[in-house]
Coordinates of C-alpha atoms in Angstrom, one line a residue:
M116 CA 12.9 38.9 100.2
T117 CA 13.1 41.6 98.1
L118 CA 11.3 44.5 98.7
L119 CA 10.0 46.7 96.1
P120 CA 10.9 50.3 96.0
T121 CA 7.2 52.0 97.2
N122 CA 8.3 55.7 94.9
H123 CA 7.8 55.6 91.8
S124 CA 9.1 58.0 90.0
I125 CA 10.3 57.8 86.3
V126 CA 14.0 58.4 87.8
A127 CA 15.4 56.6 90.5
L128 CA 17.8 59.3 92.0
E129 CA 19.7 57.8 94.3
C130 CA 20.8 55.2 91.9
F131 CA 20.7 57.7 88.8
I132 CA 23.3 60.1 89.8
Q133 CA 25.9 57.9 90.7
A134 CA 24.8 56.0 87.3
T135 CA 25.7 58.8 85.6
R136 CA 28.8 59.7 86.4
D137 CA 30.2 56.6 84.1
S138 CA 28.2 58.6 81.1
G139 CA 31.6 58.7 78.8
Y140 CA 33.0 61.4 78.5
K141 CA 36.2 60.8 76.7
S142 CA 38.5 63.1 79.3
T143 CA 39.0 65.4 81.1
V144 CA 39.3 68.2 78.5
N145 CA 35.5 66.6 77.0
A146 CA 34.6 67.1 80.1
L147 CA 35.2 71.0 80.6
A148 CA 34.7 72.0 77.2
E149 CA 31.0 71.4 78.5
L150 CA 32.2 74.5 81.0
V151 CA 33.5 76.3 78.1
D152 CA 31.0 75.4 76.0
N153 CA 28.5 77.8 78.5
S154 CA 30.9 80.3 79.1
V155 CA 31.0 80.5 75.6
Q156 CA 27.2 80.8 75.2
A157 CA 26.6 83.2 77.7
G158 CA 29.1 86.1 75.7
A159 CA 32.8 85.5 77.9
S160 CA 35.0 86.8 76.0
T161 CA 37.4 85.8 78.6
I162 CA 36.9 82.4 80.2
E163 CA 39.6 81.1 83.4
V164 CA 40.5 77.8 85.0
N165 CA 42.4 76.8 87.2
I166 CA 43.7 73.2 88.3
A167 CA 45.2 73.4 92.5
A168 CA 45.6 71.2 95.3
E169 CA 43.2 73.0 97.8
L170 CA 42.3 69.7 99.8
E171 CA 43.2 67.3 102.3
G172 CA 42.1 63.9 101.4
A173 CA 42.6 61.2 98.8
D174 CA 41.1 63.9 96.7
P175 CA 42.8 67.4 96.8
L176 CA 42.2 68.7 93.8
V177 CA 39.7 71.8 93.3
V178 CA 38.8 73.1 89.5
T179 CA 38.1 76.7 89.0
V180 CA 36.4 77.6 85.9
L181 CA 35.6 81.5 86.0
D182 CA 33.9 82.9 83.1
D183 CA 32.8 87.2 82.3
G184 CA 29.7 85.9 81.0
E185 CA 26.2 87.3 80.9
G186 CA 25.8 85.5 83.6
M187 CA 22.4 84.1 85.1
T188 CA 19.0 84.8 87.7
P189 CA 18.7 83.1 90.4
A190 CA 15.5 80.8 89.5
T191 CA 18.2 80.1 86.1
L192 CA 21.3 79.4 87.5
R193 CA 19.2 76.8 89.9
N194 CA 17.3 75.0 86.4
A195 CA 20.8 75.2 84.9
M196 CA 21.5 72.8 87.6
R197 CA 19.1 70.3 86.8
F198 CA 20.1 67.1 84.2
G199 CA 18.2 68.8 81.2
G200 CA 17.0 71.6 82.2
S201 CA 18.6 74.4 80.6
S202 CA 16.3 77.9 79.7
R203 CA 17.7 76.9 76.0
F204 CA 16.7 73.7 75.3
G205 CA 16.8 72.2 71.8
D206 CA 18.3 74.9 71.1
R207 CA 20.6 74.5 67.7
S208 CA 21.5 78.8 67.4
G209 CA 24.5 77.9 70.1
L210 CA 26.3 75.5 71.9
G211 CA 24.1 74.1 74.0
R212 CA 21.0 72.2 73.0
Y213 CA 19.9 69.4 75.4
G214 CA 20.4 70.7 78.3
M215 CA 23.2 68.2 80.4
G216 CA 26.6 69.9 80.5
L217 CA 27.7 71.5 83.5
P218 CA 25.8 69.1 86.5
N219 CA 27.1 65.9 83.6
S220 CA 30.1 67.1 83.2
S221 CA 31.0 68.1 86.1
L222 CA 29.7 64.9 88.5
S223 CA 31.5 62.9 86.0
Q224 CA 34.7 64.2 87.3
A225 CA 33.9 65.3 90.9
R226 CA 31.5 64.8 93.7
R227 CA 30.4 67.9 94.1
V228 CA 30.0 70.9 92.4
D229 CA 29.2 74.2 92.8
V230 CA 28.2 77.4 90.5
V231 CA 28.5 80.9 92.1
S232 CA 26.9 83.3 89.3
W233 CA 25.5 87.1 89.1
R234 CA 24.1 90.2 86.2
Q235 CA 24.7 93.2 86.2
G236 CA 23.4 95.0 89.1
Q237 CA 22.7 91.8 91.4
D238 CA 24.3 90.6 93.7
P239 CA 26.1 86.9 93.2
M240 CA 23.9 83.7 94.2
S241 CA 25.1 79.8 95.0
T242 CA 24.0 76.5 94.6
H243 CA 26.0 74.0 94.5
L244 CA 24.8 69.3 93.5
D245 CA 26.6 66.8 95.7
V246 CA 26.7 63.5 94.4
D247 CA 26.6 62.2 98.6
E248 CA 23.6 64.1 99.2
I249 CA 22.2 62.8 96.8
A250 CA 23.2 59.1 97.1
A251 CA 22.1 59.3 100.8
G252 CA 18.7 60.7 100.3
R253 CA 19.1 63.9 101.9
V254 CA 19.0 65.9 98.9
V255 CA 16.1 65.2 95.9
E256 CA 16.2 68.6 94.2
V257 CA 18.5 71.3 93.4
P258 CA 19.6 73.9 96.9
N259 CA 17.4 77.0 96.3
P260 CA 20.4 79.9 95.4
E261 CA 21.7 81.4 98.4
P262 CA 24.1 84.8 98.0
A263 CA 27.3 83.9 97.7
T264 CA 30.1 86.0 99.4
W265 CA 32.5 85.2 96.5
P266 CA 33.7 88.2 95.0
A267 CA 32.9 89.4 91.7
H268 CA 35.1 89.9 89.6
A269 CA 33.6 91.4 86.8
D270 CA 29.7 93.2 86.3
S271 CA 28.8 89.8 85.4
G272 CA 30.4 86.2 85.0
T273 CA 29.4 82.4 86.7
V274 CA 32.0 80.4 88.3
V275 CA 31.9 77.4 88.6
R276 CA 34.1 74.8 91.9
W277 CA 34.3 71.2 91.1
T278 CA 35.7 69.5 94.8
R279 CA 36.5 65.9 95.7
C280 CA 37.6 65.8 92.3
D281 CA 37.9 62.2 92.1
R282 CA 37.9 61.7 88.2
L283 CA 40.2 63.6 87.2
D284 CA 42.2 61.8 84.9
N285 CA 45.2 63.3 86.5
R286 CA 47.1 64.5 89.9
R287 CA 48.7 66.6 89.0
P288 CA 48.0 70.4 88.4
S289 CA 50.7 70.2 85.3
T290 CA 50.3 68.1 83.8
I291 CA 46.0 68.2 84.0
A292 CA 46.9 72.3 83.1
R293 CA 49.4 70.5 79.8
K294 CA 46.4 69.4 78.3
L295 CA 43.6 70.9 79.0
A296 CA 45.7 73.6 76.9
A297 CA 46.1 71.6 73.9
G298 CA 42.5 69.8 74.4
L299 CA 40.8 73.7 74.9
G300 CA 43.5 75.1 72.6
R301 CA 42.2 73.0 69.5
K302 CA 38.3 72.6 69.7
F303 CA 38.2 76.9 70.8
R304 CA 40.9 77.5 68.4
Y305 CA 37.9 79.3 66.0
F306 CA 36.8 81.4 69.3
I307 CA 39.7 82.2 70.4
W308 CA 41.0 83.7 66.4
G309 CA 37.6 85.4 67.3
G310 CA 38.9 87.3 70.3
G311 CA 38.1 85.3 73.1
R312 CA 40.6 84.6 75.6
I313 CA 41.0 80.8 77.2
I314 CA 44.3 81.4 80.5
V315 CA 45.1 77.8 82.2
N316 CA 46.5 78.1 85.5
G317 CA 47.6 82.0 84.2
V318 CA 49.0 81.3 81.0
V319 CA 47.1 82.0 78.0
V320 CA 45.9 79.3 75.9
R321 CA 46.9 79.2 72.1
P322 CA 45.1 78.0 69.7
I323 CA 45.5 75.3 67.5
D324 CA 45.2 74.6 64.5
P325 CA 45.2 70.6 63.2
L326 CA 45.2 72.0 59.2
F327 CA 48.4 73.7 59.7
L328 CA 47.0 77.4 57.7
H329 CA 46.6 79.5 60.2
E330 CA 49.3 81.6 61.0
D331 CA 48.1 82.8 64.6
S332 CA 48.5 78.2 65.8
V333 CA 51.5 76.4 67.8
V334 CA 52.0 75.2 64.3
S335 CA 51.9 76.3 61.1
G336 CA 53.2 76.1 57.7
G337 CA 50.5 74.4 55.2
A338 CA 48.9 75.2 52.5
P339 CA 45.5 75.0 50.8
Y340 CA 44.7 72.0 48.8
G341 CA 42.0 73.0 46.3
D342 CA 39.3 75.6 47.3
P343 CA 36.5 74.6 50.0
I344 CA 33.6 72.3 49.0
E345 CA 30.3 73.1 49.6
Y346 CA 27.3 70.4 50.3
E347 CA 23.9 71.5 50.7
F348 CA 21.2 69.6 53.3
R349 CA 18.1 69.9 53.8
F350 CA 17.1 69.1 57.2
A351 CA 13.8 70.6 57.1
A352 CA 11.0 70.5 54.3
R353 CA 12.0 74.0 53.5
E354 CA 15.3 75.0 55.3
T355 CA 18.6 73.6 54.3
S356 CA 22.5 73.7 55.7
V357 CA 25.8 73.5 54.3
V358 CA 29.0 71.3 54.9
T359 CA 31.9 72.8 54.1
V360 CA 35.1 70.4 53.6
R361 CA 38.0 72.0 54.0
F362 CA 41.9 70.3 52.2
A363 CA 45.4 71.5 53.4
E364 CA 48.6 70.0 52.3
L365 CA 51.5 70.2 55.3
P366 CA 54.7 71.6 53.9
V367 CA 56.8 68.1 52.3
E368 CA 59.5 68.9 51.1
Q369 CA 60.6 70.8 53.9
W370 CA 59.3 68.9 56.5
S371 CA 59.9 65.3 55.1
G372 CA 63.9 65.0 56.7
L373 CA 62.9 65.8 60.6
S374 CA 63.8 63.3 62.8
N375 CA 60.7 61.2 63.9
Q376 CA 60.5 63.0 67.2
E377 CA 60.4 66.1 65.2
K378 CA 57.6 64.6 63.4
R379 CA 55.8 63.0 67.0
R380 CA 55.8 67.3 68.3
L381 CA 55.0 68.8 65.3
G382 CA 51.7 66.5 65.3
V383 CA 52.6 65.3 61.6
S384 CA 53.3 61.5 62.6
K385 CA 50.4 59.4 62.3
G386 CA 48.0 62.6 62.9
A387 CA 46.0 62.2 59.3
G388 CA 42.3 62.6 59.4
V389 CA 39.3 65.1 59.5
S390 CA 38.7 67.3 62.6
I391 CA 34.8 68.2 62.7
V392 CA 34.2 71.6 63.4
R393 CA 30.1 72.2 65.6
G394 CA 29.2 75.5 64.9
G395 CA 32.8 77.5 65.4
R396 CA 34.0 74.4 68.0
E397 CA 35.8 70.7 67.2
V398 CA 33.6 68.0 69.0
D399 CA 36.0 65.1 66.8
Y400 CA 39.0 64.6 65.1
G401 CA 39.3 60.8 63.2
W402 CA 39.5 59.0 60.2
F403 CA 35.7 59.6 58.9
M404 CA 34.1 59.4 55.5
F405 CA 36.9 57.5 53.8
G406 CA 34.6 54.9 52.8
G407 CA 37.1 51.6 52.7
K408 CA 40.3 53.7 52.7
R409 CA 42.8 52.6 54.9
R410 CA 45.1 55.7 56.1
E411 CA 48.6 55.0 54.7
N412 CA 52.5 56.1 56.2
Y413 CA 51.5 59.3 52.7
D414 CA 48.1 60.8 54.7
D415 CA 50.7 61.8 57.1
W416 CA 51.1 64.9 54.3
W417 CA 47.5 65.7 54.6
R418 CA 44.4 67.1 56.7
C419 CA 40.8 67.4 56.3
E420 CA 38.4 69.7 58.4
V421 CA 34.7 69.1 58.0
S422 CA 31.9 72.0 59.9
F423 CA 29.4 72.4 60.0
Q424 CA 25.4 74.3 61.9
P425 CA 23.8 72.3 65.2
E426 CA 21.1 72.4 62.7
L427 CA 22.5 69.2 61.3
D428 CA 22.8 67.3 64.3
E429 CA 20.9 64.0 63.4
F430 CA 23.3 63.4 60.0
F431 CA 26.2 63.6 61.9
G432 CA 25.3 61.6 65.3
I433 CA 25.6 64.6 67.8
T434 CA 24.8 63.8 71.2
H435 CA 24.5 65.2 73.8
T436 CA 28.3 64.8 75.6
K437 CA 29.3 67.0 72.1
Q438 CA 33.3 64.5 71.9
Q439 CA 32.1 62.1 69.0
I440 CA 30.2 62.0 65.9
R441 CA 28.2 58.9 64.1
P442 CA 27.5 60.0 60.9
S443 CA 24.4 59.2 59.1
E444 CA 24.7 57.0 56.2
L445 CA 23.1 59.6 54.3
L446 CA 26.3 62.3 54.8
Q447 CA 28.7 59.4 54.4
R448 CA 27.5 58.5 50.9
E449 CA 27.4 62.6 49.8
L450 CA 30.8 63.3 51.4
A451 CA 32.6 59.8 50.8

């Protein structure tokens, strides 16, 4: 005989916390990018990421993200740890919108997340989420923030610490750091070009321009192909927003004679596609808006960037994880 639950809350918390860990982040880079989004939106100028083997047992790696943003009050901190809890819910002025990024991304990679935050003139306060505590029914709400011992490195800021990291892509800190540097350097290239700094295990992340246009990039040498093209879309009764498309041509004459290994190192071989940039942050890269055109070898020699603002999220099919697009038929038709 099956016993029916006596608790009829909309969310079965003990099961939900386990299921949400499979929410679809494609990589550790994509999950951690959510934390960087929060830091950027909090006005941080420097974001430090550290991956180290600090614990004993099967999951020794600890991931720490520290920023010098505006920090959070205890009430805001507690709310930010709730799924869907955000003071910016529905806000399209920045990178965040749904209030899912901090808890969702953290628990997709680790069984516990601790967050310490402080504002100027205030003491650091800390709270946490622990998968095992929630699954066992010992915790049903975000713990009330308590004074923290974390030393404040700036007048204000936030520290996110992942422990019992059982779902990271790799087990070696050096491998994770290398992949993070490449992924974050590309996703947040505009933030870095604007003066921001991202540091991974003590090394400053360099921006990566998939169009090969910007001189401050790991690899450059491309040239603009034509002028930027702008498309205006109506997203409300009387409001419009612009999608900007840029093309770049790689230096065929200079690079065509390179070895296949060197072309792969530079990102030329099989690198054709479109960089989708939402509010200055890359959310996807792939073969988008080309109708029935197949990818050919000659496509290695050009690149494209499509940039837009968050008010056009519905046109691009942006989900709360901000790691892929599902373009609408209208967008496909207009841009193809």
